[in-house]
Coordinates of C-alpha atoms in Angstrom, one line a residue:
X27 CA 99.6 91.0 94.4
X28 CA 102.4 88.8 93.2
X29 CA 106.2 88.6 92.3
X30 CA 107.4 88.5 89.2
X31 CA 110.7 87.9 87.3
X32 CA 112.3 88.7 83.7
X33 CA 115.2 88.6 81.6
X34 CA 116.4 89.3 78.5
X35 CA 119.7 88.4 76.5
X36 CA 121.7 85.0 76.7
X37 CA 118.9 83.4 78.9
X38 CA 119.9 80.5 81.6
X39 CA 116.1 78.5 82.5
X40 CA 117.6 77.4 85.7
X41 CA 119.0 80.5 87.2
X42 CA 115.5 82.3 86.5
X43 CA 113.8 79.3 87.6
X44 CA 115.6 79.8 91.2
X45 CA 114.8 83.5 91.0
X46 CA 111.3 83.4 90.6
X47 CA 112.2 80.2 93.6
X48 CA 113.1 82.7 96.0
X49 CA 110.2 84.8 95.8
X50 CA 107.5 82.5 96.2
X51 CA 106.4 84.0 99.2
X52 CA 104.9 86.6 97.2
X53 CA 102.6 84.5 95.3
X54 CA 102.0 81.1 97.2
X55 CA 99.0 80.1 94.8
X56 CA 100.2 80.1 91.4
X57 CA 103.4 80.1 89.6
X58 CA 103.9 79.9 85.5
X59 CA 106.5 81.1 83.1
X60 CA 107.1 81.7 79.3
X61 CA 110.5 81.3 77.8
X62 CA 110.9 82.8 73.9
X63 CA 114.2 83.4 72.2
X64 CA 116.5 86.2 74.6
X65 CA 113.7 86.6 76.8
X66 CA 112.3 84.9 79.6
X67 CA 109.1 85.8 82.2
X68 CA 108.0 84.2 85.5
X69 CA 105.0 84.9 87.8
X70 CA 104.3 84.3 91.2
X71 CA 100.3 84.4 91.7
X72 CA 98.4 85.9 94.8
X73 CA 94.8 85.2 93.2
X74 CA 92.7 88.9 93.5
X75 CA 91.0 89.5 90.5
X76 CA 89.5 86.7 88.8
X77 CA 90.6 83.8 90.6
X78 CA 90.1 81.1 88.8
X79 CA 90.9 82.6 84.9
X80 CA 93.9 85.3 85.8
X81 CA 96.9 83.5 85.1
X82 CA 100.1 84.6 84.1
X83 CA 101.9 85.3 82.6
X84 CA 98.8 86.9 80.3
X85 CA 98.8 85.9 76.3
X86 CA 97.2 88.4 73.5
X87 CA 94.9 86.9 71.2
X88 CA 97.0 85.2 68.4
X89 CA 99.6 83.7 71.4
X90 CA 102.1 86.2 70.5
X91 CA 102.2 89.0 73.2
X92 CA 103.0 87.9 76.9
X93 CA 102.6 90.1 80.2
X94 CA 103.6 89.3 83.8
X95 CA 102.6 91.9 86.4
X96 CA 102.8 92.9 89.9
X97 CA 100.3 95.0 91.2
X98 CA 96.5 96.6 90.3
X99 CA 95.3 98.3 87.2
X100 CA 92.4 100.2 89.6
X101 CA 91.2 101.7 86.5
X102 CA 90.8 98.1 84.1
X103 CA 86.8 98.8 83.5
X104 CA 87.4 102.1 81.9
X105 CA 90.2 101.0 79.4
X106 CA 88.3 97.8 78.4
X107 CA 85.7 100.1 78.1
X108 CA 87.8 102.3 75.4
X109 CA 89.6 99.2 74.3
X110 CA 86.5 96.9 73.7
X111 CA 85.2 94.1 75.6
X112 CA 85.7 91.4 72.8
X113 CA 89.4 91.5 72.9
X114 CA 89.5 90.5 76.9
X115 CA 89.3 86.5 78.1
X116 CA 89.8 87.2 81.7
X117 CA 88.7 88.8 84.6
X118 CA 92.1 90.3 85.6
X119 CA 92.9 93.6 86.3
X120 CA 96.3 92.8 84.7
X121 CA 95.0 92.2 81.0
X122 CA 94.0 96.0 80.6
X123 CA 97.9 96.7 80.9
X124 CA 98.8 93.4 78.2
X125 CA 95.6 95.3 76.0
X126 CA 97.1 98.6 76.4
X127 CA 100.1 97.7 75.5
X128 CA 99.5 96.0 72.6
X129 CA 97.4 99.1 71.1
X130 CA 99.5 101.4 72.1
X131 CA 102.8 100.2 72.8
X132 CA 104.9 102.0 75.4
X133 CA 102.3 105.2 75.0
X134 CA 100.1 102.5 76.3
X135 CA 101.9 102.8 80.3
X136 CA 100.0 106.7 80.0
X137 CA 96.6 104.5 80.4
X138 CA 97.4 102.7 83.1
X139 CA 96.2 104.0 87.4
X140 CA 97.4 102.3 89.8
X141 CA 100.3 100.3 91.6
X142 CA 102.2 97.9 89.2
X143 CA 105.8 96.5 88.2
X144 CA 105.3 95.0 84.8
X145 CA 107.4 93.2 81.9
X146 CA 106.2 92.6 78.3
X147 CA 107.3 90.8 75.7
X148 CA 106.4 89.6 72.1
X149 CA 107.2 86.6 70.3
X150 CA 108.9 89.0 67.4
X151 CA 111.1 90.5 70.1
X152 CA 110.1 93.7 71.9
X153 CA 110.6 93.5 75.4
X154 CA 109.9 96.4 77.8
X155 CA 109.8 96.6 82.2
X156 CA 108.0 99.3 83.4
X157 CA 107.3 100.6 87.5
X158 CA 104.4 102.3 88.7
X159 CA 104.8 106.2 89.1
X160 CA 105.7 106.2 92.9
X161 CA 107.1 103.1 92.8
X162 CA 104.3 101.4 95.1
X163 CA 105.3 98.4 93.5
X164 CA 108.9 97.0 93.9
X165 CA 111.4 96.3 91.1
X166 CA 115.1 95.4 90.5
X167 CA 117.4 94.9 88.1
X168 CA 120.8 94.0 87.1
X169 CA 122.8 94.1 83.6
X170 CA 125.3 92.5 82.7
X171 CA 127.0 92.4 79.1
X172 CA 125.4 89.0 78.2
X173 CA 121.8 89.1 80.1
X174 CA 119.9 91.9 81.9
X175 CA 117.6 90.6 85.1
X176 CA 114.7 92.0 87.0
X177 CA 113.0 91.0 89.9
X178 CA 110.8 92.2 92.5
X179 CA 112.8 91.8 95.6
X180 CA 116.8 91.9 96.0
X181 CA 116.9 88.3 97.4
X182 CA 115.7 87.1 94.3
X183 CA 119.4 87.6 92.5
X184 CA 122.1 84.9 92.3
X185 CA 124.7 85.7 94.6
X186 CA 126.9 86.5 91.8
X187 CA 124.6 89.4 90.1
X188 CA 124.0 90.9 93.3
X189 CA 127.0 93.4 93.3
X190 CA 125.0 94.4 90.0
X191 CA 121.3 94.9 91.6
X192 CA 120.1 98.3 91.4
X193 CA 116.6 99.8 92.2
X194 CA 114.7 100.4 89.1
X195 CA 113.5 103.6 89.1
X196 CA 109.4 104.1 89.3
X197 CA 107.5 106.2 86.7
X198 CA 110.0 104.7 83.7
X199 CA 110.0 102.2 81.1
X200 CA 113.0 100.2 79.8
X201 CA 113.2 98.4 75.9
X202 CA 116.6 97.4 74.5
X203 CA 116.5 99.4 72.1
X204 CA 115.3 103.0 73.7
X205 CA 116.7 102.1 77.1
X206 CA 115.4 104.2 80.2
X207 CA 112.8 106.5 79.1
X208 CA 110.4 108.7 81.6
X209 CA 106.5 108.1 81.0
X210 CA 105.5 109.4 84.9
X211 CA 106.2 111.6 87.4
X212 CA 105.6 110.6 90.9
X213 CA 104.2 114.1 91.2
X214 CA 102.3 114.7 88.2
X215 CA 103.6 117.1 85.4
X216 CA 100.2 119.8 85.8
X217 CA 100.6 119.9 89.5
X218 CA 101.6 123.9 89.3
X219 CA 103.7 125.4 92.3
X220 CA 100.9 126.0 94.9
X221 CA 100.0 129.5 95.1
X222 CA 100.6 131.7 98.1
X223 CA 97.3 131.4 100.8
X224 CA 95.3 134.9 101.0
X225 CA 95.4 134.1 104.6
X226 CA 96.9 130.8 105.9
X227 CA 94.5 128.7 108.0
X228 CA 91.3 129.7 105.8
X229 CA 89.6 127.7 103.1
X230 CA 86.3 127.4 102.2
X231 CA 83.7 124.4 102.3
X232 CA 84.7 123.6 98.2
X233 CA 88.4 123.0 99.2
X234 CA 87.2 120.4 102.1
X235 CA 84.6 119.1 100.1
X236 CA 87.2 118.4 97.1
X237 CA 89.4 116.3 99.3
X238 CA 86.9 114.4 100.9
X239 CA 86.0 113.1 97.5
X240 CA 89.1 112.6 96.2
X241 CA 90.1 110.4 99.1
X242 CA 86.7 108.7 99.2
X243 CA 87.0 107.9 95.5
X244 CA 91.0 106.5 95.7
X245 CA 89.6 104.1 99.1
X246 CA 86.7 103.0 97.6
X247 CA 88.5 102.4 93.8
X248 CA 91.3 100.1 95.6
X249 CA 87.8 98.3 97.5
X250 CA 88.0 95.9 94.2
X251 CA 88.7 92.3 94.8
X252 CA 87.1 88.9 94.2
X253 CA 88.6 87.4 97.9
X254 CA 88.8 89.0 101.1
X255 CA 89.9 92.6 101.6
X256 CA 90.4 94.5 105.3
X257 CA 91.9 97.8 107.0
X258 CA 95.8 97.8 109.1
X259 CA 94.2 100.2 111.9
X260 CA 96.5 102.1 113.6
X261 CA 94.9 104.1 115.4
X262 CA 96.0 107.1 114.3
X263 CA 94.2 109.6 111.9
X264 CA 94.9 108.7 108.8
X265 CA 93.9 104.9 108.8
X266 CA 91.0 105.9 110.4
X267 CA 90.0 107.8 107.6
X268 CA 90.6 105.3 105.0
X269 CA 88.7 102.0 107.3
X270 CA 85.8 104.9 107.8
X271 CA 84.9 104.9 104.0
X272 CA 86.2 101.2 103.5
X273 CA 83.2 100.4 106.1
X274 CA 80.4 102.6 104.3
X275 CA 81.7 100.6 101.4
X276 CA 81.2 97.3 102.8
X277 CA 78.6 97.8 104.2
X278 CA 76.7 99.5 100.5
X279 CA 77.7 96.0 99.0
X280 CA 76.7 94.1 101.8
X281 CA 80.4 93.1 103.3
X282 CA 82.0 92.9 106.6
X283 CA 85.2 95.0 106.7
X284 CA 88.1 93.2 108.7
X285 CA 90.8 95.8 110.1
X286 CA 94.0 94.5 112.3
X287 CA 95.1 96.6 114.6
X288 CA 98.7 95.8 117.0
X289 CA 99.9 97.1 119.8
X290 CA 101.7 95.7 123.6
X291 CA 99.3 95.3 126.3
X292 CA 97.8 98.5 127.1
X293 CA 99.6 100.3 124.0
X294 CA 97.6 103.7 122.9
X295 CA 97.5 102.6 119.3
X296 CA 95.2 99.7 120.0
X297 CA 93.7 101.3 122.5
X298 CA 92.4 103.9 119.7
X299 CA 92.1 101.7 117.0
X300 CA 89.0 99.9 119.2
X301 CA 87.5 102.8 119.2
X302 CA 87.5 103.5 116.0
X303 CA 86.2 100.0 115.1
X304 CA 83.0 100.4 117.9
X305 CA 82.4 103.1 115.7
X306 CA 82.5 101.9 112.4
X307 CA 81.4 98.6 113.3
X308 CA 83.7 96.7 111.6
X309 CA 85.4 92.6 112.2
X310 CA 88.2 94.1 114.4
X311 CA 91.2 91.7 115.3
X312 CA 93.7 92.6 118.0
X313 CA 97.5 91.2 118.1
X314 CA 99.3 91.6 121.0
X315 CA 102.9 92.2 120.6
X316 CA 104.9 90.3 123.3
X317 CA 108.3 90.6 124.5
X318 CA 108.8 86.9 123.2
X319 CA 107.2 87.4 119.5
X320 CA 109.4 90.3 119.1
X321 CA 112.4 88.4 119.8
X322 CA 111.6 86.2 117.6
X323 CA 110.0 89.0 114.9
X324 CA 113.2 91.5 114.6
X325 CA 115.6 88.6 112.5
X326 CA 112.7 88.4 110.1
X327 CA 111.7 91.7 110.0
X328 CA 114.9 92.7 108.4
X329 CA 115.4 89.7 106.1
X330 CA 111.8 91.0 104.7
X331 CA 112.1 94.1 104.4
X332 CA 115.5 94.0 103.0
X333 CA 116.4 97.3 104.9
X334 CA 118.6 97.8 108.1
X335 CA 117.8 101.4 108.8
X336 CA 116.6 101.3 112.7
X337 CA 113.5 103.3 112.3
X338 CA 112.1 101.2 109.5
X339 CA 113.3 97.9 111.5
X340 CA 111.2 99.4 114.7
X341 CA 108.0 100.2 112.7
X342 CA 108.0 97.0 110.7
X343 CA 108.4 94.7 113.7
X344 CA 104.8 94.7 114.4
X345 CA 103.8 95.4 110.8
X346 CA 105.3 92.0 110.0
X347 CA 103.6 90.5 113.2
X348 CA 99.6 92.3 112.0
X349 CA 100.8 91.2 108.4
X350 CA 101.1 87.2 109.5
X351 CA 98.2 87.3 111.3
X352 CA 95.7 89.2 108.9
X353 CA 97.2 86.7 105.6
X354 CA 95.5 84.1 107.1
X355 CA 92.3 86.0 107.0
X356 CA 92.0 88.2 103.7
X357 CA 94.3 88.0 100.8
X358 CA 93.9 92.4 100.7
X359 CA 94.8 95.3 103.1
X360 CA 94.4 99.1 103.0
X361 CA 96.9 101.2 104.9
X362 CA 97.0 104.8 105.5
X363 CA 100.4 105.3 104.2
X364 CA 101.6 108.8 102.4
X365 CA 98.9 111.0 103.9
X366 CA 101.8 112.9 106.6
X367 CA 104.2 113.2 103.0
X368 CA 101.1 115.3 101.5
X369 CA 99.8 116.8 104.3
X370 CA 102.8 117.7 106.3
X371 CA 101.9 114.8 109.0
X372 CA 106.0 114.8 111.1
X373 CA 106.5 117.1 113.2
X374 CA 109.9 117.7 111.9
X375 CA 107.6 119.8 108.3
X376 CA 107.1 122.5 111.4
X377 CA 110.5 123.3 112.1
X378 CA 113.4 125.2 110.3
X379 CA 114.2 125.5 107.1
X380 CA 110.3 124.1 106.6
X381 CA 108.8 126.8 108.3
X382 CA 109.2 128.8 104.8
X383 CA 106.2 128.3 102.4
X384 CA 108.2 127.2 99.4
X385 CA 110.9 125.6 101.1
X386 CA 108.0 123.0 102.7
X387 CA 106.5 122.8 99.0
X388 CA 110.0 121.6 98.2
X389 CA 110.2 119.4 100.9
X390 CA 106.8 117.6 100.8
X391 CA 107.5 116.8 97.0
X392 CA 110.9 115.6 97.5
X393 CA 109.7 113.2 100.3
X394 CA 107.0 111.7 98.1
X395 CA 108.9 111.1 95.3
X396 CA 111.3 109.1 98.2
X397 CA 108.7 107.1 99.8
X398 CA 109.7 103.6 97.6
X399 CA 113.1 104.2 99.2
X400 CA 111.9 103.3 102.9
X401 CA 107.8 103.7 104.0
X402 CA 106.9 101.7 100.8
X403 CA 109.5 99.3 101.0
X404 CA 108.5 98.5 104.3
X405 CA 104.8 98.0 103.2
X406 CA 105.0 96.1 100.4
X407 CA 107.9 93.1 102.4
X408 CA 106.0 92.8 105.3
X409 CA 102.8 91.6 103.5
X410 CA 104.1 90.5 100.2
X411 CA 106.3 88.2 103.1
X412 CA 103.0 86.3 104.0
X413 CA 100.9 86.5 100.1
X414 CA 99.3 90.0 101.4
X415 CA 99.0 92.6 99.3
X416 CA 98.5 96.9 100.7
X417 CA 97.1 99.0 98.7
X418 CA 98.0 102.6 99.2
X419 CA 94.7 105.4 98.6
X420 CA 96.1 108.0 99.8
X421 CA 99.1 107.6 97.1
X422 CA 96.3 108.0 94.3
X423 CA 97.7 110.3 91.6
X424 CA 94.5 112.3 91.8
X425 CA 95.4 112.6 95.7
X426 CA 98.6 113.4 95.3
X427 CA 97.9 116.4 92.6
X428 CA 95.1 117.5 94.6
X429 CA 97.4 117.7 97.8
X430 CA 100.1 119.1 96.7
X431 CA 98.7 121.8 94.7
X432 CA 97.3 122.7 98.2
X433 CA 99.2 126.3 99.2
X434 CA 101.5 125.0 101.6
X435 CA 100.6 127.6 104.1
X436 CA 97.4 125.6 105.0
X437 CA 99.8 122.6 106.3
X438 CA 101.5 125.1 108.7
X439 CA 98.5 125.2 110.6
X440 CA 98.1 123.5 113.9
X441 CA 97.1 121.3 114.5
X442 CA 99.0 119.1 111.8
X443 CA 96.5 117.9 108.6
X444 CA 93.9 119.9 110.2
X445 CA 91.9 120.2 106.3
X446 CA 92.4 116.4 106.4
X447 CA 90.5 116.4 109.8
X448 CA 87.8 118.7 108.7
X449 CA 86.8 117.2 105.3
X450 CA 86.4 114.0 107.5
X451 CA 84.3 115.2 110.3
X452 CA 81.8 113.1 111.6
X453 CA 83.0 110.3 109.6
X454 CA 86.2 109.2 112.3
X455 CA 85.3 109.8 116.3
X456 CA 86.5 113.1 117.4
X457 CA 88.8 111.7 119.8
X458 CA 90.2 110.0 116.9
X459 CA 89.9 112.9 114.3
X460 CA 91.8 115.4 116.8
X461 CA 94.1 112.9 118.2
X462 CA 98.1 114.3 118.1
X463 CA 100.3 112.6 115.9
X464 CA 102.4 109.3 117.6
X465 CA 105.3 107.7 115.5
X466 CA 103.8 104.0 114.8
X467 CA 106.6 102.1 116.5
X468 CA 105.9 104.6 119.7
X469 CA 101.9 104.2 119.9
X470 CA 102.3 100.8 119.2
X471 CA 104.3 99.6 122.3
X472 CA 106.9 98.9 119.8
X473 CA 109.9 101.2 121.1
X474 CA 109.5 99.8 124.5
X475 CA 109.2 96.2 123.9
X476 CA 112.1 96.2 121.5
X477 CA 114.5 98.2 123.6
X478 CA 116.2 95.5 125.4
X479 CA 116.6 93.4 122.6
X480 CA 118.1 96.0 120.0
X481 CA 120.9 96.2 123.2
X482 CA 121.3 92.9 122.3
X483 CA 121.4 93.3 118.7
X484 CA 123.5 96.3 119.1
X485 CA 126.2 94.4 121.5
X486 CA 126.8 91.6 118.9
X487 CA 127.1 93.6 116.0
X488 CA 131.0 92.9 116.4
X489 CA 133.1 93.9 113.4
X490 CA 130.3 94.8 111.4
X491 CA 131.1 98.6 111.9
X492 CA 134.5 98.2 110.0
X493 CA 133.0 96.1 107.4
X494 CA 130.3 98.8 106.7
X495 CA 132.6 101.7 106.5
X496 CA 135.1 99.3 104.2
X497 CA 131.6 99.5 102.0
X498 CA 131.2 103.6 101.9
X499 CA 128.1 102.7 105.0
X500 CA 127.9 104.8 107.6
X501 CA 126.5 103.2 111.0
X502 CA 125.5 105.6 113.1
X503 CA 124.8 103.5 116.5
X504 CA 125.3 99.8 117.4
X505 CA 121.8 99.3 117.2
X506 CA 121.9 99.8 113.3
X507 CA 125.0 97.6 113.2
X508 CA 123.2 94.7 114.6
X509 CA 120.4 95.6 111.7
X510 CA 123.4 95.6 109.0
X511 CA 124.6 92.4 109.9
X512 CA 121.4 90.5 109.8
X513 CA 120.9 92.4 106.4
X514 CA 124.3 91.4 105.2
X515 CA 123.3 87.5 106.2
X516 CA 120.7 87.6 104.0
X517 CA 122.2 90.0 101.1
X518 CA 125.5 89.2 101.1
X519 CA 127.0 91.1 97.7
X520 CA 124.2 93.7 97.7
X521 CA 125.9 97.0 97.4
X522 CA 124.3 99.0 100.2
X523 CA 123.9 102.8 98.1
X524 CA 121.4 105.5 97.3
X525 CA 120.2 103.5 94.4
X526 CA 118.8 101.2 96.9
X527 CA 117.8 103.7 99.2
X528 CA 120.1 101.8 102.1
X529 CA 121.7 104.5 103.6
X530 CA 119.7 106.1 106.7
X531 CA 118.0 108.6 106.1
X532 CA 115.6 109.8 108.9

């Protein structure tokens, strides 16, 4: 929804001023700060909830409590319900987290559903950051004796902290004075190790039934917005799911539903994705990817997404291209991203050492807690790089418990998610519904129309192998050393390590 940028210590205006500069992308529609002693906080606005009243940064009654966020509070009507409606004088989202706060303090995070990167502060001197439990939401930081900085994307950093920058970790809360301290799990503390299947492969109607409505519930909760909100439709199963109940949504309230779909000429993914949009009857939009936008796109697409791992590159090409195209139309997406982490959705969760029960349990929870590393990451830079914000359903936390307390057994079933597919009969066309599983960047045309240039990109990576290895980076084809050294154009001092998730990992 917007980008945001803090600080606290020995305060310099200007250099947060150009950090908050480099980021307006996020938030082309409003920008404000708040400067106190040791403490500093600037917003870039995308305008969601409340349009015309919800700027930040957000102040308490009484002026003395400030709040900048990034992100969705899905579940703001229930805690200004508990809170009371007299203390609120917006329509934001964002002022159930500055209400929270202030009642609870850093208990007050425990409240809060939904996708968020947040900084607090009070005019007597608390300061606290905070990241959503997945980390949906992007956040960085850097400390240095005098001053310690936070931003939503790396770029954002004067070239002279950025050997500092580290990710800051989702699900925890910093103050001076406690430091890092835990409030959330990215999988939830009473999610108990799935119990073994009485027979693998059968589940009754309840089961089904259960995640239906959890799903339905996390789609139609993320449906909140004051502009215009659509569907990315790949074509595959699980975005099909989620633009199925976005469209009986709409269409309860009235609404057309937009979804975006890309693809090359003749690409199965948009070839599917228009069939799902016959069905549902939604405002479908088509971008064709072309030999000559992808040229163009690649350069960009790593610069946004601030990655240079090849598979990410490939699948965010023509995310970047759908996410240009669909800003211009709604200010909102819904994707289908985390539903293969839960449901064991890659082919690889059916091979050994995952064809063990507890070592796939293992595996499906370690790759959640991983997805801000690359899959959300990519997300979140190619829209936030035109003012578009994704929100994520299937990455509910009542999803994610309900999944993963699932007896893994049921997800070695073929074929893959099949209790996805049934709890969504009738809803997604069975061609769709039963259709095998294609890597995005394949089904899209993407791998084939970006082949000849990433020989390209490959054959003038140059010296950039050395450099990377000089760094503790190992690049594993020329292809991902082209990728490095259009990263290391834009990020030059970044430290490319696991606590920016920079090293390949698929």
């Amino acid at each position: 929804m917007c980008g945001i940028v803090a600080a606290v210590g020995e305060i310099d205006d200007a250099t947060c001023r150009r950090m908050l500069s480099r980021i307006k992308h996020r938030g082309p529609d409003d920008a404000g700060e708040i400067h106190r002693p040791h403490a500093w906080l600037g917003h870039q606005r995308l305008s969601i909830m409340d349009v015309d009243g919800g700027h930040q940064p957000l102040t308490g009654t009484g002026g003395t409590t400030h709040l900048v966020v990034n992100g969705e509070i899905y579940n703001h009507r229930h805690i200004r319900d508990a809170l009371g409606h007299e203390l609120f004088e917006t329509g934001s989202d964002s002022e159930a987290a500055l209400h929270a706060l202030i009642a609870d303090g850093p208990v007050g995070l425990a409240r809060l559903r939904g996708m968020f990167a947040l900084a607090y502060l009070t005019d007597d001197g608390e300061f606290l950051v905070a990241r959503d439990s997945v980390g949906v939401k992007p956040l960085y930081w850097a400390r240095r004796e005098d001053v310690t900085l936070f931003a939503s994307e790396m770029r954002a950093f004067e070239p002279e902290d950025r050997p500092l920058v580290e990710t800051f970790p989702p699900g925890y809360c910093w103050t001076r004075n406690g430091g890092l301290v835990r409030f959330a799990d990215a999988v939830p503390a009473r999610v108990r190790p799935a119990r073994r299947a009485a027979e693998p492969g059968v589940w009754d109607d309840t089961l089904v039934k259960s995640i239906r409505e959890t799903v339905v519930s996390a789609v139609e909760n993320r449906m909140m917005s004051d502009v215009g909100i659509g569907v990315f439709l790949s074509g595959g199963l699980d975005s099909a799911i989620v633009a199925a109940v976005a469209a009986e949504y709409a269409e309860r309230n009235g609404e057309p539903l937009p979804t975006f779909a890309v693809g090359a000429p003749g690409s199965s993914d948009l070839a599917a994705a228009r069939v799902v949009a016959e069905h549902l009857g939604t405002e479908h939009h088509e971008v064709v990817m072309t030999r000559e936008n992808v040229v163009e796109m690649v350069p960009r697409t790593v610069r946004a997404i601030e990655h240079f791992d090849p598979s990410l590159v490939r699948s965010a090409v023509p995310n970047l291209l759908l996410a240009e195209y669909a800003s211009k139309r709604v200010h909102a997406v819904l994707t289908g991203e985390g539903a293969d982490e839960l449901f064991a959705g890659y082919s690889y969760y059916h091979e050994d050492p995952f064809t063990d029960p507890d070592a796939l349990q293992a595996e499906l929870v370690r790759t959640v807690g991983e997805l801000h590393h690359l899959n959300l990451q990519r997300c979140d830079r190619t829209t936030m790089a035109f003012g578009l914000e994704a929100r994520v359903p299937f990455l509910d936390r009542d999803v994610i418990e309900l999944a993963l307390s699932i007896p893994p057994e049921h997800k070695m079933v073929t074929p893959e998610k099949k209790l996805l597919r049934e709890a969504f009969e009738g809803w997604v066309p069975d061609e769709i519904l039963w259709r095998g599983k294609e890597q995005f960047g394949d089904g899209s045309g993407a791998k084939e129309a970006l082949a000849e240039l990433l020989s390209d990109v490959g054959e003038a990576a140059g010296s950039w192998q050395e450099e990377a290895v000089a760094e503790g980076v190992e690049l594993r084809t020329r292809e991902e050393a082209g990728f490095y050294r259009l990263w290391r154009e834009e990020l030059d001092g970044i430290r490319p390590d696991r606590t920016l998730g920079l090293f390949a990992t698929t």
